[in-house]
Short mmCIF file of C-alpha atoms in Angstrom, two decimals:
data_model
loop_
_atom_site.label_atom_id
_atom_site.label_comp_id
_atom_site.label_asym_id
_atom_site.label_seq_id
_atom_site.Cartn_x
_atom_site.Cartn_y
_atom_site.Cartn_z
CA UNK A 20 -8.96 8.20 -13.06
CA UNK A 21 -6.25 9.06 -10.60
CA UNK A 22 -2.49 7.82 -11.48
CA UNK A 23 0.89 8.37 -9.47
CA UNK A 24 3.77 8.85 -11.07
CA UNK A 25 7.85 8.05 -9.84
CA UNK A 26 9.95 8.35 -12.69
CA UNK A 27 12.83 7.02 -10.63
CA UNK A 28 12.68 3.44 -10.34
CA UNK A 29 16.21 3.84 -8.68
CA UNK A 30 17.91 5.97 -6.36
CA UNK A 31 21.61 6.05 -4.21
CA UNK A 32 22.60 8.01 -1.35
CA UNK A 33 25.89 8.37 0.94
CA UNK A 34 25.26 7.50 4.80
CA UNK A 35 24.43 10.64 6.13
CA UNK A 36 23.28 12.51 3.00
CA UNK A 37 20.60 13.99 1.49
CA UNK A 38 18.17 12.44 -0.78
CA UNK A 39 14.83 13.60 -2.77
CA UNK A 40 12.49 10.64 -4.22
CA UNK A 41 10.01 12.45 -7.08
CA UNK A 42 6.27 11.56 -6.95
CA UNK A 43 3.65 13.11 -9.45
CA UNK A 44 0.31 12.37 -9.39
CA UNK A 45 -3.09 13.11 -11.21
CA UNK A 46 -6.63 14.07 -9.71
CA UNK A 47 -9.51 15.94 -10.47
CA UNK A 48 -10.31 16.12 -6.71
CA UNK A 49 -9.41 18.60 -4.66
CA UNK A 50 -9.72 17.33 -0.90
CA UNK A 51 -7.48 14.27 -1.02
CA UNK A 52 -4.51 12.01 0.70
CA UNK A 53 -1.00 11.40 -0.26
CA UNK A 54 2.01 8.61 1.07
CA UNK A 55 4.79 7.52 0.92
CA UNK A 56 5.46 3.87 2.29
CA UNK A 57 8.73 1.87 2.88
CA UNK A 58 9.04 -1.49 1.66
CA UNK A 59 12.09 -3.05 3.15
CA UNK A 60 13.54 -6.21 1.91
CA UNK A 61 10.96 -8.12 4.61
CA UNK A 62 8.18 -6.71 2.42
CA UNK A 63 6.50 -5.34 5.62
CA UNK A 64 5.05 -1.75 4.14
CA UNK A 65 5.57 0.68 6.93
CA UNK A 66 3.92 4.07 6.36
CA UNK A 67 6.19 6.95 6.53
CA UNK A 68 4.81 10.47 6.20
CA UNK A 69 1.17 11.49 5.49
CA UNK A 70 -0.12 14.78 3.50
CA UNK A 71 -3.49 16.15 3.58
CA UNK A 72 -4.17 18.05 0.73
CA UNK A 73 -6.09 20.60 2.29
CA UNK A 74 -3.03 21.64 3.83
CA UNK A 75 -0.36 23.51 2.65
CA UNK A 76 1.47 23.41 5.63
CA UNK A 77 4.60 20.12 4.67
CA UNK A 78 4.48 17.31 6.87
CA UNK A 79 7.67 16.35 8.29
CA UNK A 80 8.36 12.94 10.32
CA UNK A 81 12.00 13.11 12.39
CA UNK A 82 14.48 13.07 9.23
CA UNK A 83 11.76 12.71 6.42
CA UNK A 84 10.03 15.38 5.05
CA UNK A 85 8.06 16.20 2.13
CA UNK A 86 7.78 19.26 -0.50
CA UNK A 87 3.68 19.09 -1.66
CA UNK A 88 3.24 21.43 -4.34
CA UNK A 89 -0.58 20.99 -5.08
CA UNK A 90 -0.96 23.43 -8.49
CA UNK A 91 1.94 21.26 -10.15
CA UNK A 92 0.74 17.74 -8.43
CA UNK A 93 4.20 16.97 -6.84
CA UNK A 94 4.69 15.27 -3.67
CA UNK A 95 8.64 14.63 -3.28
CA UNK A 96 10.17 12.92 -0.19
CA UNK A 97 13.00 14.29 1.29
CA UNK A 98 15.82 12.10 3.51
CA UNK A 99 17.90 13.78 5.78
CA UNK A 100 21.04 12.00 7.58
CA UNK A 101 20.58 8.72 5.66
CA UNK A 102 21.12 5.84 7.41
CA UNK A 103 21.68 2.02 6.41
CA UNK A 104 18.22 1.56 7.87
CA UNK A 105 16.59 3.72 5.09
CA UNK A 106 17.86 1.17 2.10
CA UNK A 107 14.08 0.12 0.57
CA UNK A 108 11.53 0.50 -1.99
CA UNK A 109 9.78 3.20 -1.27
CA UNK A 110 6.20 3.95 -2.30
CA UNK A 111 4.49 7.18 -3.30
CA UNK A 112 0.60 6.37 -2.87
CA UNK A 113 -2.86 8.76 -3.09
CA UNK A 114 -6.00 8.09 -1.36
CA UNK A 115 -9.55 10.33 -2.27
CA UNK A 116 -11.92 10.47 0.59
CA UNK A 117 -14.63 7.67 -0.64
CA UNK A 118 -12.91 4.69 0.58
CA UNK A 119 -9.97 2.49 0.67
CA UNK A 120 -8.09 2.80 -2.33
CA UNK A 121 -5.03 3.19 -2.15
CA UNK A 122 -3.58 3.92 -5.55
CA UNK A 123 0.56 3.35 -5.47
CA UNK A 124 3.11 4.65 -7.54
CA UNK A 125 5.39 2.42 -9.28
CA UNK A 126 8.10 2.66 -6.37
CA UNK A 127 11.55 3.90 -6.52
CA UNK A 128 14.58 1.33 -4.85
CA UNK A 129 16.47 3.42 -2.57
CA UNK A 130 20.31 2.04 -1.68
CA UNK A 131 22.16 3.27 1.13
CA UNK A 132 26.38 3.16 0.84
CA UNK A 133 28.25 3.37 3.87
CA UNK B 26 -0.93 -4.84 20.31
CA UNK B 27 -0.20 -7.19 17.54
CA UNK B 28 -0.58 -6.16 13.88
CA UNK B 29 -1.78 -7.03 11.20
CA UNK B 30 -1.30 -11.35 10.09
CA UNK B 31 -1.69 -13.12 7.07
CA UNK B 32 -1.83 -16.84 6.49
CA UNK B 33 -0.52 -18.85 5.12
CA UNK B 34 3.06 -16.50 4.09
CA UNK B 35 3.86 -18.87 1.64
CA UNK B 36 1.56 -21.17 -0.84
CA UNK B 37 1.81 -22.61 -3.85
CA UNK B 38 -0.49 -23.83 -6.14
CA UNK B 39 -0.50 -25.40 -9.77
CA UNK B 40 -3.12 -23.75 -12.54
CA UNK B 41 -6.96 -24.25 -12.15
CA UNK B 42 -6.51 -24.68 -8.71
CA UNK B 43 -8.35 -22.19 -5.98
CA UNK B 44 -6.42 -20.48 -3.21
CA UNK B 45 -7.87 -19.21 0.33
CA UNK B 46 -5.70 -16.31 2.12
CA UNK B 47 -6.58 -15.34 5.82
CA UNK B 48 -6.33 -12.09 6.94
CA UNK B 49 -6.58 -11.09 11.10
CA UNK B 50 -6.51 -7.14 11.14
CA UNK B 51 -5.34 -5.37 14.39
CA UNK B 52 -7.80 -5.77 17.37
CA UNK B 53 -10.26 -3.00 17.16
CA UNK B 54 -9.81 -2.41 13.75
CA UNK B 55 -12.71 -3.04 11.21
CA UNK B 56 -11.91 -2.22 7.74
CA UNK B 57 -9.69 -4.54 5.91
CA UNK B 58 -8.08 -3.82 2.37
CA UNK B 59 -6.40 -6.68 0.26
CA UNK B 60 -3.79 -5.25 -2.54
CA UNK B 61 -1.81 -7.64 -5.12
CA UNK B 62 1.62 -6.80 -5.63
CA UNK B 63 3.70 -8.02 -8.88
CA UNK B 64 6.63 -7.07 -10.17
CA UNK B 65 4.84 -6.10 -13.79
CA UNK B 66 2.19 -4.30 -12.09
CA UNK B 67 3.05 -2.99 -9.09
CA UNK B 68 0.78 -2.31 -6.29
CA UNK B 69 -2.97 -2.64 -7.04
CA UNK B 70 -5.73 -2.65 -4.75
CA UNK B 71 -8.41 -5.62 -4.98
CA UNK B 72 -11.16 -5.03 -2.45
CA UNK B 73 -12.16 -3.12 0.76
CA UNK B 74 -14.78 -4.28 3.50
CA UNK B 75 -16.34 -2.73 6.44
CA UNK B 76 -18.40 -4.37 8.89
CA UNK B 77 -18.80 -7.35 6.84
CA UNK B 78 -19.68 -5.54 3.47
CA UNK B 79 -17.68 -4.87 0.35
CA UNK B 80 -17.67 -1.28 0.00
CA UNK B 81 -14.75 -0.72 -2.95
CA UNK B 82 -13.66 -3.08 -5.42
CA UNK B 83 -10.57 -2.89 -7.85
CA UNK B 84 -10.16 -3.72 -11.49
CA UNK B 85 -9.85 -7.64 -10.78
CA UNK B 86 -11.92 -10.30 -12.80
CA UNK B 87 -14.54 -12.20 -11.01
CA UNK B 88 -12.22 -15.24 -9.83
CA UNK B 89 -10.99 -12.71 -7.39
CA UNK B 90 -13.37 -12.78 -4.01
CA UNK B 91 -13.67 -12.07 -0.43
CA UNK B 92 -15.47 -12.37 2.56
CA UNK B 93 -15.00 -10.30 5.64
CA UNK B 94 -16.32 -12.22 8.97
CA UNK B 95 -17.90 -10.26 12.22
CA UNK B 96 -14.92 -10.57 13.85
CA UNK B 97 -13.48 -8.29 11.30
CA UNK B 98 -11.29 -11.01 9.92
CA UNK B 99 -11.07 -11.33 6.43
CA UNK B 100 -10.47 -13.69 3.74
CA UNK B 101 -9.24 -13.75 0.10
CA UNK B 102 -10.24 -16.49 -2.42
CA UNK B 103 -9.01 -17.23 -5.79
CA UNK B 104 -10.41 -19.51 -8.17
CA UNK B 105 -9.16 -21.28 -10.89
CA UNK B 106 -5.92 -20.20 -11.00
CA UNK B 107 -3.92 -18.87 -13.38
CA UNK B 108 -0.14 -18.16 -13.86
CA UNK B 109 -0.12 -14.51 -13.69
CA UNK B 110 -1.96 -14.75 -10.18
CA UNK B 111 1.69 -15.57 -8.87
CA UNK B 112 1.91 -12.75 -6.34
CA UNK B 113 2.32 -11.25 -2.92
CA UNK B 114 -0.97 -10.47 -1.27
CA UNK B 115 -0.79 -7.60 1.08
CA UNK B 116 -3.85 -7.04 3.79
CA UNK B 117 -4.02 -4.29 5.32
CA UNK B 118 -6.73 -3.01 8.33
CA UNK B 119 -7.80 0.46 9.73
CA UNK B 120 -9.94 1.46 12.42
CA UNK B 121 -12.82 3.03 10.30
CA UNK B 122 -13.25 3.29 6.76
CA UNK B 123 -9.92 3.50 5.07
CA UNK B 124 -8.89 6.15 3.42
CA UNK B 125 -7.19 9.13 3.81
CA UNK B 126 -8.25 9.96 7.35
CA UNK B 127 -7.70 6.23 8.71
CA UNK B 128 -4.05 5.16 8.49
CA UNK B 129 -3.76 1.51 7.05
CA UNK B 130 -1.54 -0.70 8.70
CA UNK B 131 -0.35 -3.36 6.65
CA UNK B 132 0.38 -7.16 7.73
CA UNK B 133 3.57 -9.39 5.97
CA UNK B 134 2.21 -10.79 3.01
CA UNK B 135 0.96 -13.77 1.42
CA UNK B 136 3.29 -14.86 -1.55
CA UNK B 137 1.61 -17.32 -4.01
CA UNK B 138 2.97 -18.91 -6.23
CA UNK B 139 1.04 -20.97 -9.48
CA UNK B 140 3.27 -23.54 -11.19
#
């Protein structure tokens, strides 16, 4: 069975910093999907980046990014220029190609200090 | 466009009860996937349907069903409730089968709560 894995369950950044939020996962499949979602405090999950597994090339969205290193089953998220805005729990989540399932990670709370 | 809606956003409920949850995905859309979220748990997904049939269905006991209608919209029933039932219900709709290659797009929430 598939699992995700963030070890993190919380995380801090400075406005305007850096941040990486660690995601492992486990698969026997090899033509696959992996997410990372934003839960604000609304609870509204917004997705934010996308990975295809069949590509090595990292997806980047505007200031988030992500380092997919399929041998080792890591799929990090990086946050550039962090902004007040980016304070949520945020979601690592995998998805095979036979349907719907979604399987999520146990989320990691990311604060934002000014 | 309008997204994805759930109704009621707030219920409660007292033990042996049932529970109905409405779910209208985004126009066009016709695959709908329900997902219970608890703070023990986490995230876990309870059903998928696609043009009015179940086609994926989570680790949930039997007192957890749906129904997806021809106008895509879908809805979530609970029977007999029980205490650890107390959740958010997320919904969530994609064009075609989700997935991977379909991004789901995820409506507010139901949170239910059994007294």
């Amino acid at each position: 069975a598939q699992t995700v894995t963030q070890s993190q369950p919380e995380m801090s950044v400075q406005e305007a910093e850096t941040v990486t939020l660690s995601c492992t996962y486990d698969t026997s499949e090899s033509d696959y999907y992996l997410f990372w979602y934003k839960q604000p405090p609304s609870r509204q999950m917004i997705l934010v980046i996308r990975q295809e597994a069949y590509k090595q090339q990292n997806a980047t969205e505007n200031r988030f990014s992500v380092n997919f290193q399929k041998a080792a089953k890591s799929f990090s998220l990086k946050i550039s220029d962090s902004q007040l805005g980016d304070a949520a729990m945020y979601f690592c989540a995998y998805s095979d190609n036979q349907g719907g399932k979604l399987i999520f990670g146990q989320g990691t709370e990311l604060s934002v200090k000014p | 466009k309008a997204g994805v809606t759930q109704t009621p956003r707030y219920l409660i409920k007292t033990r042996g009860q049932q529970v109905t949850l409405s779910c209208s995905p985004i126009s066009g859309h016709r695959s709908v996937s329900w997902y219970q979220q608890t703070p023990g748990q986490g995230l876990q997904f309870l059903f998928e349907y696609f043009s009015e049939t179940q086609r994926n269905k989570g680790n949930f006991p039997g007192r957890f069903s749906g129904r997806q209608f021809s106008n895509s919209r879908s809805e979530m029933n609970v029977s007999t409730l029980e205490l650890g039932d107390s959740a958010l219900y997320l919904c969530a709709s994609s064009k075609g089968l989700a997935g991977g290659r379909n991004e789901q797009f995820f409506g507010p929430g139901t949170r239910l709560t059994v007294l």
